[in-house]
Short mmCIF file of C-alpha atoms and ligand atoms in Angstrom, two decimals:
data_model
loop_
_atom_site.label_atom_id
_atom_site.label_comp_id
_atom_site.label_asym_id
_atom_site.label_seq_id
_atom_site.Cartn_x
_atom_site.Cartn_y
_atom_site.Cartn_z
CA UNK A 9 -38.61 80.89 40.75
CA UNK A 10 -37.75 84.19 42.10
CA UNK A 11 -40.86 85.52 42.46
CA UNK A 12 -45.19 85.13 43.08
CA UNK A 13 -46.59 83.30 40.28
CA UNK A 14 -49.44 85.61 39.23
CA UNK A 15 -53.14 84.26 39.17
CA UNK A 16 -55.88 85.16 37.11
CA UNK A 17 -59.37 84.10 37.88
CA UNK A 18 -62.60 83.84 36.03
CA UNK A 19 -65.70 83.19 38.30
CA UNK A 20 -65.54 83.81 42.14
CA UNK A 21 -67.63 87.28 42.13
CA UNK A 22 -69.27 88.78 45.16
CA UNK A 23 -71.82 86.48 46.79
CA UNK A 24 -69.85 82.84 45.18
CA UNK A 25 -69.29 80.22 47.03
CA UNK A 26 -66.10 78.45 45.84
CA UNK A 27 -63.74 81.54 44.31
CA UNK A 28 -63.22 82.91 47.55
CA UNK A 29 -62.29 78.95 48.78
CA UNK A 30 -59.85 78.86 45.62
CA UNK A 31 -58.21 82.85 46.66
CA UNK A 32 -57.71 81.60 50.24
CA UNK A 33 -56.00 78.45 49.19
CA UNK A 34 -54.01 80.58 46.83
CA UNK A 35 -52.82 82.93 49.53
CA UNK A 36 -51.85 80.08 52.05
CA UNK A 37 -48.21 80.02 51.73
CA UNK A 38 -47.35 82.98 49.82
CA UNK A 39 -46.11 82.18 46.55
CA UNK A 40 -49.21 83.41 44.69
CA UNK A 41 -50.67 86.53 44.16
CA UNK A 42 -54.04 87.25 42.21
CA UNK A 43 -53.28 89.85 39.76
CA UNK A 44 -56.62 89.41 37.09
CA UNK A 45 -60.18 88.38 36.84
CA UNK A 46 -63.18 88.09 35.10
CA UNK A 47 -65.37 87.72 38.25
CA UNK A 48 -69.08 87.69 36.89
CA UNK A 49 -70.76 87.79 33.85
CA UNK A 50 -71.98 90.80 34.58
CA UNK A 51 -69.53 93.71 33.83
CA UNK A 52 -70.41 95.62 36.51
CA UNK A 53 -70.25 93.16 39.42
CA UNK A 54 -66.96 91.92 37.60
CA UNK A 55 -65.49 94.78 38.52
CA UNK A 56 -67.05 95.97 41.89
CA UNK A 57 -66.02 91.98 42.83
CA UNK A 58 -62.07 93.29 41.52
CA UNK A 59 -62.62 96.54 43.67
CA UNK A 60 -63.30 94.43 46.71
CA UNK A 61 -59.65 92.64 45.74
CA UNK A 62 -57.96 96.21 45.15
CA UNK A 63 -57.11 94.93 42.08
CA UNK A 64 -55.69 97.46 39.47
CA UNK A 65 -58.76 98.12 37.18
CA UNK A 66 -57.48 97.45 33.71
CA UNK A 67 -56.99 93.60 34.88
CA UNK A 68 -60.23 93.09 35.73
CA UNK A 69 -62.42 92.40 32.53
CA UNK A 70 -65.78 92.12 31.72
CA UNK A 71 -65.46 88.97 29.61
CA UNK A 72 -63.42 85.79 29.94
CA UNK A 73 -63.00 85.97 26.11
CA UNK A 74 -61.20 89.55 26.50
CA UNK A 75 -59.09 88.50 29.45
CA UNK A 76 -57.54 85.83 28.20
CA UNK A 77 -56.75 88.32 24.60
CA UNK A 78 -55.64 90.94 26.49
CA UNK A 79 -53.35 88.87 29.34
CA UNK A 80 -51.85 87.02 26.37
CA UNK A 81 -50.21 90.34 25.17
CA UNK A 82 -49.04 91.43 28.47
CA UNK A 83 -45.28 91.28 29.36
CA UNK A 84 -46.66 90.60 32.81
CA UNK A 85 -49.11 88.22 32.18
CA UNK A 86 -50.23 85.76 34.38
CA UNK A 87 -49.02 82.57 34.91
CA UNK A 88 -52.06 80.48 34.98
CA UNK A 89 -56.58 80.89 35.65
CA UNK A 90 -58.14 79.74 38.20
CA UNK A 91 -61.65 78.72 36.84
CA UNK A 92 -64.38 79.05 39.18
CA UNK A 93 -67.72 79.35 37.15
CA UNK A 94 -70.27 77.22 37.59
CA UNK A 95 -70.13 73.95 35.38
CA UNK A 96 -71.09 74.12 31.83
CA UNK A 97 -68.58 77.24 31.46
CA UNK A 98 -65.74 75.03 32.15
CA UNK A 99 -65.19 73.61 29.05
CA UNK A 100 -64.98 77.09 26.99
CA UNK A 101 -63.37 78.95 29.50
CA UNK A 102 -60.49 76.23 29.55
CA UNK A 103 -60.17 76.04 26.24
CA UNK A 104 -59.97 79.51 25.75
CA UNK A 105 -57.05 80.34 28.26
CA UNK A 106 -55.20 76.98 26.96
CA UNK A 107 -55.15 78.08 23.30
CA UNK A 108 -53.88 81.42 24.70
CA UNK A 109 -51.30 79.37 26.66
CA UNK A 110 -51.98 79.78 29.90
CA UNK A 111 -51.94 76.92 32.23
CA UNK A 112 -54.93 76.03 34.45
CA UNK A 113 -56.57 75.11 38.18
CA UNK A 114 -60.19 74.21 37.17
CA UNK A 115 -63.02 73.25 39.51
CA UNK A 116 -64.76 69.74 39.58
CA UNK A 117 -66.57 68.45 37.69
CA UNK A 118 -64.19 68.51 34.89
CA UNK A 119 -66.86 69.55 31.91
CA UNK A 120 -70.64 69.89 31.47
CA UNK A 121 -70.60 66.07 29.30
CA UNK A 122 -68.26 63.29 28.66
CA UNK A 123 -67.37 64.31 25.07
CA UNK A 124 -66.32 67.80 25.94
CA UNK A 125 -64.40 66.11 28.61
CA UNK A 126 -62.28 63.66 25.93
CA UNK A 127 -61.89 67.01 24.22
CA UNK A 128 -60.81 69.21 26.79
CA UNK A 129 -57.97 66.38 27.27
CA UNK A 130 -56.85 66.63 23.76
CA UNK A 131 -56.42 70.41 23.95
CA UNK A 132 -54.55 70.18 27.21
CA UNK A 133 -52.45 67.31 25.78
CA UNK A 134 -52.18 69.63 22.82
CA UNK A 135 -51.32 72.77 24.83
CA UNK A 136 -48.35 70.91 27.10
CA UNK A 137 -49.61 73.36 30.10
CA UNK A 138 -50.37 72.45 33.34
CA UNK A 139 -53.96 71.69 34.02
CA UNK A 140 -54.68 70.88 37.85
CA UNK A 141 -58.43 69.74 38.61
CA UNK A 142 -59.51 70.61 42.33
CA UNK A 143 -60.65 67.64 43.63
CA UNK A 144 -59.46 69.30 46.61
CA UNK A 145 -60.29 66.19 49.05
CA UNK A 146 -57.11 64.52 47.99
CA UNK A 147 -55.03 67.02 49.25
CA UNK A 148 -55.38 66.10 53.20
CA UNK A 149 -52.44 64.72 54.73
CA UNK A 150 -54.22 61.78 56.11
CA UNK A 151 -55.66 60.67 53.04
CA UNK A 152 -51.81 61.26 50.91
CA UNK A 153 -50.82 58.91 54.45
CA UNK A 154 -53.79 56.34 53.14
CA UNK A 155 -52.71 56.15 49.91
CA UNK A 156 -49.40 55.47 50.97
CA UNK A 157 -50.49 52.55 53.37
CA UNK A 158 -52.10 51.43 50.25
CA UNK A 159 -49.57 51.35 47.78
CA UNK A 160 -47.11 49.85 50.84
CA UNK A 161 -49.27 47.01 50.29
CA UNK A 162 -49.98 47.24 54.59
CA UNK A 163 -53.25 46.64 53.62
CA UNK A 164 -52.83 43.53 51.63
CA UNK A 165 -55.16 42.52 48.67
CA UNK A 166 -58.51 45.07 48.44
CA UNK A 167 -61.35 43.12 48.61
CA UNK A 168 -63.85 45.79 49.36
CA UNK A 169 -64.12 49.60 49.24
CA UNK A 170 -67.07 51.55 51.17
CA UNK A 171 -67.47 55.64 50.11
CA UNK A 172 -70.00 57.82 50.95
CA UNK A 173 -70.82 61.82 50.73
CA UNK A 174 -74.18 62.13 52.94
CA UNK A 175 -75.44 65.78 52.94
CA UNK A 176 -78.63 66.90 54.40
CA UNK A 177 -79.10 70.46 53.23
CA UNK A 178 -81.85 70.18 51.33
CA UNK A 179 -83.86 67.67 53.10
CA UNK A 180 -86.13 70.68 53.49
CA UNK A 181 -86.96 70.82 49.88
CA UNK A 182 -88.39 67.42 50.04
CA UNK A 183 -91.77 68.38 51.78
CA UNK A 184 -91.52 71.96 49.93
CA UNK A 185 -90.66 74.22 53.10
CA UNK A 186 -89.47 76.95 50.67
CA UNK A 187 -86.46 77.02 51.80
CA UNK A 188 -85.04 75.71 47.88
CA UNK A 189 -81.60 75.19 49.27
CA UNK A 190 -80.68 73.78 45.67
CA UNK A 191 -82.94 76.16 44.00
CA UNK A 192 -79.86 77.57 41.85
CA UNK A 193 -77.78 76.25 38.82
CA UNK A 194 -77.37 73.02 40.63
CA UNK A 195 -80.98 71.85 39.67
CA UNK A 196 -80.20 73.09 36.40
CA UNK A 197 -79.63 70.52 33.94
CA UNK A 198 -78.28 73.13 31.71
CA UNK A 199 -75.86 74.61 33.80
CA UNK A 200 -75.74 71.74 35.74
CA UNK A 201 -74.66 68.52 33.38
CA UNK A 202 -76.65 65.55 33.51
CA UNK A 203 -76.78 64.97 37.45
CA UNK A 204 -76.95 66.82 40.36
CA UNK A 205 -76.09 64.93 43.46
CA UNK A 206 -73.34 62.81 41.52
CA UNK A 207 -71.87 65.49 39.33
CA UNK A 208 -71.26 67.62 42.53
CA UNK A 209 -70.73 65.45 45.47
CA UNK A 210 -70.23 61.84 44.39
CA UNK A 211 -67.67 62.22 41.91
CA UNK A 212 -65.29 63.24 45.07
CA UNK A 213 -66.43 59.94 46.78
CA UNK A 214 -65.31 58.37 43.24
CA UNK A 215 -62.07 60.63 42.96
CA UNK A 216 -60.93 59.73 46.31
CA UNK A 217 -61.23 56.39 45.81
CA UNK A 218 -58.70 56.33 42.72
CA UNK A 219 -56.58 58.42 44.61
CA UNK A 220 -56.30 56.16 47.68
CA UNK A 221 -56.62 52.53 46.17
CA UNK A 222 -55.22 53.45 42.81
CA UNK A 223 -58.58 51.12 41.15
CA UNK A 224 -60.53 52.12 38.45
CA UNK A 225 -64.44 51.31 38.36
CA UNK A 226 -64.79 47.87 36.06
CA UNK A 227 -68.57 47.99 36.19
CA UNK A 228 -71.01 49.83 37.81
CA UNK A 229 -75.05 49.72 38.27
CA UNK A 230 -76.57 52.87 39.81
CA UNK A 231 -80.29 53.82 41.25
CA UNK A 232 -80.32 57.83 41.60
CA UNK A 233 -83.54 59.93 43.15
CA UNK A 234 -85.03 63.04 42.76
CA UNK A 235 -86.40 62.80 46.51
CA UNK A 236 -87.43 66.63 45.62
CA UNK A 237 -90.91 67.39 44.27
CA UNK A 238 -90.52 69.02 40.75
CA UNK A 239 -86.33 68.28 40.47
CA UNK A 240 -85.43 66.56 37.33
CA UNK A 241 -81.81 66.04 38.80
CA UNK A 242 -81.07 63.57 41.38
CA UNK A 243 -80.55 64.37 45.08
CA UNK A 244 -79.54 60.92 46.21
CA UNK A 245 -78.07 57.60 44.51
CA UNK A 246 -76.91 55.07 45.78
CA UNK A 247 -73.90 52.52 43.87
CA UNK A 248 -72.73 49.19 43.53
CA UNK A 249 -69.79 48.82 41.82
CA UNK A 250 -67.08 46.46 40.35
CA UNK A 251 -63.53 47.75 40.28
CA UNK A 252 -60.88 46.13 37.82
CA UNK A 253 -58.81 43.21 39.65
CA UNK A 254 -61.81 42.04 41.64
CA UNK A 255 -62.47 44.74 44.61
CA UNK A 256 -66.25 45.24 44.81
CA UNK A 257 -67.87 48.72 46.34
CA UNK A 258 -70.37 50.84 47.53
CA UNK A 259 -70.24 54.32 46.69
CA UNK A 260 -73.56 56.78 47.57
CA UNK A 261 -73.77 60.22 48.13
CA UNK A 262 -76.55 62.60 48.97
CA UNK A 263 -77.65 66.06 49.89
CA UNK A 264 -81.16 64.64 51.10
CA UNK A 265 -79.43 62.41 54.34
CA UNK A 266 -81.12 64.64 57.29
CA UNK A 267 -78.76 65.87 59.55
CA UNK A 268 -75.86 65.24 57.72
CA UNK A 269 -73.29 67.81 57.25
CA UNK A 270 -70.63 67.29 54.79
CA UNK A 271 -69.94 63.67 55.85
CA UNK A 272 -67.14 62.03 52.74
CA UNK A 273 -65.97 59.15 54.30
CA UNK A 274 -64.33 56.61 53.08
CA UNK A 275 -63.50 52.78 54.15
CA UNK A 276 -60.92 50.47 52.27
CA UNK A 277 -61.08 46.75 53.65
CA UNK A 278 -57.96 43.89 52.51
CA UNK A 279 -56.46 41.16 53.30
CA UNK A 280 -53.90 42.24 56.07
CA UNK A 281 -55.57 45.37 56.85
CA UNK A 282 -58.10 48.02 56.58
CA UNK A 283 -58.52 51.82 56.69
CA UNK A 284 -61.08 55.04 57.54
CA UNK A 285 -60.65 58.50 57.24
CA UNK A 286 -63.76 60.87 57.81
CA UNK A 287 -63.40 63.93 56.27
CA UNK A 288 -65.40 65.92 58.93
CA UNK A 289 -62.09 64.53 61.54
CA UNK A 290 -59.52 65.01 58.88
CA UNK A 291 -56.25 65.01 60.76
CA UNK A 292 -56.50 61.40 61.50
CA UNK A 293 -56.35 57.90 59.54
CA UNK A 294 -57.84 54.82 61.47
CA UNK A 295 -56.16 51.44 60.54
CA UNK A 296 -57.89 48.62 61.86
CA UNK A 297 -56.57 44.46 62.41
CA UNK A 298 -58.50 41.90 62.92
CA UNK A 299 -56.26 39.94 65.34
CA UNK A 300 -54.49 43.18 66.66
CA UNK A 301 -55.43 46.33 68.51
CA UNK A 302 -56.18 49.58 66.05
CA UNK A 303 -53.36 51.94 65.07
CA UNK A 304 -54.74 55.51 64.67
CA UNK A 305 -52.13 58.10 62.35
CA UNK A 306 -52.46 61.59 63.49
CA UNK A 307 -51.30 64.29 61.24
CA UNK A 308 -48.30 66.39 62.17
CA UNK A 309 -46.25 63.39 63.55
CA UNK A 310 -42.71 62.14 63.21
CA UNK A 311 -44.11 59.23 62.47
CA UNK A 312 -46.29 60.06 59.33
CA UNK A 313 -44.60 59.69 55.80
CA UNK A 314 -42.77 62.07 53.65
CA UNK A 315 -45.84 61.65 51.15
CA UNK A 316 -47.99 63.27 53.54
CA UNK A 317 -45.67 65.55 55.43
CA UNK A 318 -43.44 66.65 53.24
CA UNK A 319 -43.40 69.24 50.43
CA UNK A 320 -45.01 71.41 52.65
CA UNK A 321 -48.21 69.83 52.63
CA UNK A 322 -48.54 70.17 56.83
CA UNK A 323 -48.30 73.44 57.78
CA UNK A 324 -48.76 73.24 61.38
CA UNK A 325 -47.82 71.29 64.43
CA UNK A 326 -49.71 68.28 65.44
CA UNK A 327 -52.79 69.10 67.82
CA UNK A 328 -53.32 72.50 65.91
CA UNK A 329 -55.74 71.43 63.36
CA UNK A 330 -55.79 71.57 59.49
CA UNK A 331 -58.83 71.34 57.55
CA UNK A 332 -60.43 72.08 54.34
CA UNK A 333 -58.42 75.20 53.47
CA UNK A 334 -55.12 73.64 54.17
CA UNK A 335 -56.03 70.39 51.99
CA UNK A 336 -56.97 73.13 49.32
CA UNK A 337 -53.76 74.62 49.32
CA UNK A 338 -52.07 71.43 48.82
CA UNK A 339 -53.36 71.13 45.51
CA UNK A 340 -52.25 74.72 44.57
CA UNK A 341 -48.85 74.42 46.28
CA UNK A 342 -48.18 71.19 44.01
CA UNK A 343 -49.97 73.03 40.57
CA UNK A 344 -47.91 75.74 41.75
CA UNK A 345 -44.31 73.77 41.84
CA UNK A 346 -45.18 72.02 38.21
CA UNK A 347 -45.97 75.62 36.72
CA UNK A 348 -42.80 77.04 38.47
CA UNK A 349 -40.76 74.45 37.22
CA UNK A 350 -41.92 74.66 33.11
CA UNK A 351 -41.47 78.31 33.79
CA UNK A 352 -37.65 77.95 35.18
CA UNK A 353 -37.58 74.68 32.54
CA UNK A 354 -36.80 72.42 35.38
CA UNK A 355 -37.69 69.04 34.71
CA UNK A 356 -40.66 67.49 36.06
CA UNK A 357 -39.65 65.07 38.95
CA UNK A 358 -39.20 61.64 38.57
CA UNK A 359 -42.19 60.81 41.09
CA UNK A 360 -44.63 63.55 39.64
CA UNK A 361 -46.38 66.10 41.03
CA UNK A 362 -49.57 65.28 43.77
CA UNK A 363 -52.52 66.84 41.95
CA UNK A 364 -55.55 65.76 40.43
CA UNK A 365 -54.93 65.67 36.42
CA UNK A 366 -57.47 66.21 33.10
CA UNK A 367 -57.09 62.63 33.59
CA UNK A 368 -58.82 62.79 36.77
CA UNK A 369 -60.91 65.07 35.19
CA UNK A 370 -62.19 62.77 32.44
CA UNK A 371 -62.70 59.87 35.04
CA UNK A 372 -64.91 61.66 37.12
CA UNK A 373 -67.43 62.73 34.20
CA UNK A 374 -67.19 59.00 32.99
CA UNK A 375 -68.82 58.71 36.57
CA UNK A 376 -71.48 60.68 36.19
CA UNK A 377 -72.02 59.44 32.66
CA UNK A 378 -72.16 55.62 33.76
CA UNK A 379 -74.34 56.08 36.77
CA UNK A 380 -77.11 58.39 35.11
CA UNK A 381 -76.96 55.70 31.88
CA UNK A 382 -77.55 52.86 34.78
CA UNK A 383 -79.84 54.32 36.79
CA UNK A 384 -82.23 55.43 33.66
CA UNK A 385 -81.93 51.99 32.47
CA UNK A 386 -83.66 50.55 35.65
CA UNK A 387 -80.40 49.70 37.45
CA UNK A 388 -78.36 47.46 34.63
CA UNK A 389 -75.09 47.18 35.32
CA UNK A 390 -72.91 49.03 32.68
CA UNK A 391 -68.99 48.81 31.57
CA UNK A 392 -67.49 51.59 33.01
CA UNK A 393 -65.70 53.50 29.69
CA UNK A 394 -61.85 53.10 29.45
CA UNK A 395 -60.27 56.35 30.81
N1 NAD B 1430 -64.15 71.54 44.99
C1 NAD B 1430 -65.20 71.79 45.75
O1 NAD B 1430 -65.27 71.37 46.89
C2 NAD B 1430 -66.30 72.65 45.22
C3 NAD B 1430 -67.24 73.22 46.09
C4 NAD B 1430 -68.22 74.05 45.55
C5 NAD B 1430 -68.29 74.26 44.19
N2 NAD B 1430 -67.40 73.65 43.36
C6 NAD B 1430 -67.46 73.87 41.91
O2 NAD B 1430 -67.10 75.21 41.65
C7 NAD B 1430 -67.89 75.74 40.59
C8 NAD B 1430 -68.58 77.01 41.08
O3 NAD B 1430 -69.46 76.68 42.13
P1 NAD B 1430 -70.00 77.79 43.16
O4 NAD B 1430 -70.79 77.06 44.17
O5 NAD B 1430 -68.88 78.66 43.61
O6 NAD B 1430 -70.98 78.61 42.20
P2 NAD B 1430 -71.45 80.11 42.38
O7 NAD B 1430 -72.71 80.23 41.60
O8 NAD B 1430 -71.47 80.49 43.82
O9 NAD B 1430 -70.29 80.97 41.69
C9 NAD B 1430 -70.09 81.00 40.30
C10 NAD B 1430 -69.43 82.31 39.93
O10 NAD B 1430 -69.14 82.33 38.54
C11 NAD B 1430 -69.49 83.63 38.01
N3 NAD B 1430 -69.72 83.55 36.57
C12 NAD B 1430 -70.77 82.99 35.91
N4 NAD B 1430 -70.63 83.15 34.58
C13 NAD B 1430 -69.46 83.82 34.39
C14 NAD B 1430 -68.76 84.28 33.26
N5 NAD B 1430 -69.24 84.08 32.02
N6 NAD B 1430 -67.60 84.93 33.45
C15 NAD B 1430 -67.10 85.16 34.68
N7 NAD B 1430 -67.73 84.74 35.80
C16 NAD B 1430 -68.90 84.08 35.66
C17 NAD B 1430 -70.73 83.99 38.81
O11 NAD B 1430 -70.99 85.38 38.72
C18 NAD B 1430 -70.29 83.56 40.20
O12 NAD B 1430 -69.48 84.57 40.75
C19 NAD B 1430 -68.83 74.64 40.16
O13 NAD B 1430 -68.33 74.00 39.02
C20 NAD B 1430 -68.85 73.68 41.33
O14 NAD B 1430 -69.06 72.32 40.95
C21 NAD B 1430 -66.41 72.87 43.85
#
């Protein structure tokens, strides 16, 4: 590739949270550039949001629908969207840009339901673009380092898996200080999907748990709470599960867990060995013995693997930390070298490329599925559908 891959974006206006996560990410190492966008659903803000981004006015649109029409005729047309709207958009928005064959980076959770998500996999399969899914935890060094521990077999057989996404920014809500810290789309079943709590945090618990154990949920049984007066979607749930091959877990997440902050943690327990990795101390990987004192893997190392070092996926020296920008980036840098190499009709390589798929996608809204289906049938435990 001899030059920036250019990036469209839909979503991400002035005032939204996640777009200006995704532009950042983007930008990290230079081989992107944002060159369209569709920024709000609003015409107006669309383009005082591609003003802010000094972006050349006729490529920023007031509709997704006309974006992906009129990018699809340009000789310069960009290379792939980056879909930032909130969650029941991602479905059409997707399949609009695919059938105009553009590839995509799409936010979590995959689609508003499970059907649309079985869907959107057909037209991607369809399509033959790229679709990357920004389950952005699983870009970390530390956690690429766990799942190579993991699939070393250092760990031994996995008997047990532990994940949990405590948040306590809404705790307020609860006694009705006003505050209505999820008083947006979030409590929106409509915008929303089905679930709140697991749609937006708990399906990263999930995702990181495929990632790092490779282990798909068997069976699952599910209790979620609306611990908010008035909320019809959860803000807490808590979940045992049954993973195929005989692991059992724990997997809760919740935005009601006073004084947390963004706490994902995650701990994977076999027979030789077991891991942690805390997301809010990201550069390192606890391994712990139970005869033997504790290793701890620090990011930036000549000791830490290819998989997690390599392909440019630490940027800086050890001591100088990375966080959640960096692991962001890692997902684009690896969308970015699969679209780069269709466009130069490289082949893929042989090992694949490290980003969360449709696949992923489809997984993750089977989560959500299963533990609103348990939970509503007073806790029964419930096959988890085949991905
Ligand atoms: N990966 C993560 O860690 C992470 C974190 C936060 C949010 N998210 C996901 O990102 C998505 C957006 O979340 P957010 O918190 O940024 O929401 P947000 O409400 O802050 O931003 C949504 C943006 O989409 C724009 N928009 C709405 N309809 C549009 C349309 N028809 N055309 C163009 N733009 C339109 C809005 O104007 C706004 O700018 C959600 O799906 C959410 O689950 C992921």
């Amino acid at each position: 590739m001899n030059r920036k891959l250019r990036m469209g974006m839909v979503g991400g206006g002035r005032g939204a949270f996640i777009g200006n996560v995704h532009r950042m990410a983007a930008n990290l190492d230079g081989k992107i550039e944002l060159v369209a966008g569709c920024f709000s659903s609003d015409p107006e803000k669309s383009k005082l949001s591609g003003e802010d981004l000094f972006l050349s006015p006729d490529r920023v649109y007031a509709s997704y629908e006309e974006m992906a029409e009129k990018e699809a005729q340009r000789e310069d047309k960009i290379d792939f969207v980056s879909i930032v709207v909130q969650n029941h958009l991602h479905f059409p928005v997707a399949k609009a840009f695919l059938e105009a064959g553009f590839n995509v980076i799409c936010d979590k959770p995959l689609t508003h339901d499970y059907e649309q998500a079985l869907e959107l996999r057909e037209i991607v399969r369809k399509s033959g673009r790229v679709f990357a899914l920004t389950h952005n935890y699983t870009g970390y060094p530390m956690v690429k380092e766990a799942r190579r521990l993991v699939r070393d077999g250092e760990l031994g057989r996995i008997l047990k898996i532990v994940a949990e996404y405590p948040q306590g920014y809404a705790v307020g809500d609860v006694e009705g200080d006003g505050q209505g810290k999820i008083n947006n789309w979030r409590s929106d079943p409509k915008i929303a999907g089905i679930s709140n709590c697991m749609g937006d945090i708990g399906t990263h618990a999930h995702n990181l748990i495929r990632y790092i154990t490779g282990l798909e949920i068997d069976e699952i049984c599910s209790e979620l709470t609306a611990f908010i007066p008035g909320r019809v979607l959860d803000d807490d749930g808590n979940n045992l599960v049954r993973f195929t091959g005989g692991a059992k877990g724990i997997i809760h997440a919740s935005q009601i867990s006073n004084g947390d902050e963004n706490a994902l943690n995650i701990r994977v327990y076999g027979t030789k060995a077991s891991l942690e990795w805390h997301q809010e101390d990201p550069n390192e990987l606890i391994v712990k013995y139970a005869n033997a004192p504790r290793k701890i893997y620090r990011r930036g190392n000549d000791y830490i693997s290819e998989a997690a070092s390599g392909h440019g996926y630490t940027r800086t020296p050890f001591a100088h930390p990375e966080g959640f920008i960096e692991a962001f980036a890692n997902i684009y840098l690896a969308a970015a070298r699969a679209i780069a190499d269709q466009i130069d009709g490289n082949p893929a390589p042989a090992e694949g490329y490290d980003f969360p798929t449709v696949d992923d996608g489809v997984a993750g809204v089977a989560f959500i599925k299963s533990t609103v289906e348990s939970s509503a049938s007073s806790q029964k435990w419930l096959k988890f559908p085949a991905i």
